[in-house]
């Protein structure tokens, strides 16, 4: 019955259209609706209107009715509140590019609620009937008065772009006779006064809803003409979601879109602008243990990949590092990279042999190995060259060596960062610590004597009456919990949820330990209590991560995990630091950086150089993890 109704509806719909406005198309093997729509210059939505069953896919030799591209009226969509071009494109199964092409005049000032836009290719008559909105066109590039120098630009290229000769450009800017500097402002017309700037960093910015050319010029303290100079596409109008090059002034979120490279610069130092072009050398010491794999007569290579977790960790890290190396090539970083296979066990390695058989005297930085004992040996052997050695993954700490850099923040520092947050919020802190968690209890007692400690009764249940006396109304109450049993955690979180009616309570833990992940503990308990925890990595849901993930999957056919992202971040940061005029050591001592998931803020504590960049994250009510502010 249902099939008959659908068939009847289709007949009514089809007979309502003139026969001459339709084309019959027989589906070829492997063809998709999208390909067919593209062939006839219509949209998939147009095909679905005539062929409702095509929404479930098309099969070979099926006959489809295709509307002629130039006939009929274009379908109109009225823009709703908070709608985006991406959302509309998904709704009608068309591309954003088509939407922009069909509504070029309408969208010149961005998408607005109540606008009528075409979601099907309009005819010439349709376009004539739509009034073109008045839009003040941006000034042409030729009217620009100044230009911000970007990486790899030459005097010849800039002069040609603006219709000048190199001699004329040098006469207007005597300071560039000896060469250009990235971020430098050059004058394009006589008599123009330019504010003296130093170390101007160009970063990328995504245009947000309701922003205009005027508001952006004010936001980034740059003339509209110069903004257009940096972004010639602005001559066709400003659009939501456009990626613009702007001067970094600490406003907004920035991403690098230089082909495959990925870099974030959120109020941190962007090292790309100050790269020294002299040749540098980097070595990666990674524990592939290839000889062991080749000689293992019991397990095949496929089995090794399935069962050897350490090998998989190495391969993931290396895949991310390779992405960083490729990004560096795109950016023109003058770094020569060598990779050596470290064959190591818990008690031995071939790292001494690698260093003795190869020239490490001119190596600017070494990344790896992974195991703490082996990376310590590497640093000791390279102290004679003062070569920085980066420990990328180890949480362990050993000898305080002047050339050894730990990228993983210490446990004590992670904990300290959380207590700093408590203090910044003027929080009242109550600790619920089980008897077996003596280390945590001793740490709190020794370092934070003002913390109140909840108690358990003789039956092992939480003393709720005592807890209520320790909580403070009208003040933020952070309840720090360290419990190993899932059933106890469930009981405590239920109690805390009940107390939220009277008190402002947020649950906190030193780390996301396994007991929190038991199925019997509802996620809603943790999200309602906004579970807070310190982390060495941030939650990366920004545009730059999407670019990185998309490119990584394209290359490796899998999305990057934490090890791959760490491989990218550590390697890219090391490459940028050795390319600074002051070198890695001084750069690490003076600047903080941030990339896909990791930030790097090195400092020395009793001779131990450790990364002190940490994040505080929490479970939000929408089931996502966010960064605490």
PDB file of C-alpha atoms in Angstrom, residues 15 171 209 215 222 232 239 242 361 371 419-420 451 486 495 530 563 566 571-572 599 605:
ATOM      1  CA  UNK A  15       2.611  14.826 -14.811  1.00  0.00           C
ATOM      2  CA  UNK A 171      63.102  54.366  -3.586  1.00  0.00           C
ATOM      3  CA  UNK A 209      28.811  35.957  11.727  1.00  0.00           C
ATOM      4  CA  UNK A 215      34.868  45.798  12.260  1.00  0.00           C
ATOM      5  CA  UNK A 222      44.824  47.487  10.121  1.00  0.00           C
ATOM      6  CA  UNK A 232      42.563  39.788  -2.542  1.00  0.00           C
ATOM      7  CA  UNK A 239      31.750  35.950   3.709  1.00  0.00           C
ATOM      8  CA  UNK A 242      36.432  32.941   5.079  1.00  0.00           C
ATOM      9  CA  UNK A 361      78.431  17.489  16.176  1.00  0.00           C
ATOM     10  CA  UNK A 371      62.173   5.330  27.403  1.00  0.00           C
ATOM     11  CA  UNK A 419      44.957  24.197  43.230  1.00  0.00           C
ATOM     12  CA  UNK A 420      45.931  27.512  41.604  1.00  0.00           C
ATOM     13  CA  UNK A 451      41.802  21.828  52.595  1.00  0.00           C
ATOM     14  CA  UNK A 486      33.218   2.340  41.295  1.00  0.00           C
ATOM     15  CA  UNK A 495      25.067  12.467  47.198  1.00  0.00           C
ATOM     16  CA  UNK A 530      31.180  19.381  35.877  1.00  0.00           C
ATOM     17  CA  UNK A 563      50.437   9.779  19.995  1.00  0.00           C
ATOM     18  CA  UNK A 566      52.075  14.488  20.060  1.00  0.00           C
ATOM     19  CA  UNK A 571      58.509  17.693  16.115  1.00  0.00           C
ATOM     20  CA  UNK A 572      57.069  20.896  14.664  1.00  0.00           C
ATOM     21  CA  UNK A 599      51.602  23.605  24.402  1.00  0.00           C
ATOM     22  CA  UNK A 605      63.508  23.517  38.373  1.00  0.00           C
TER      23      UNK A 605
END
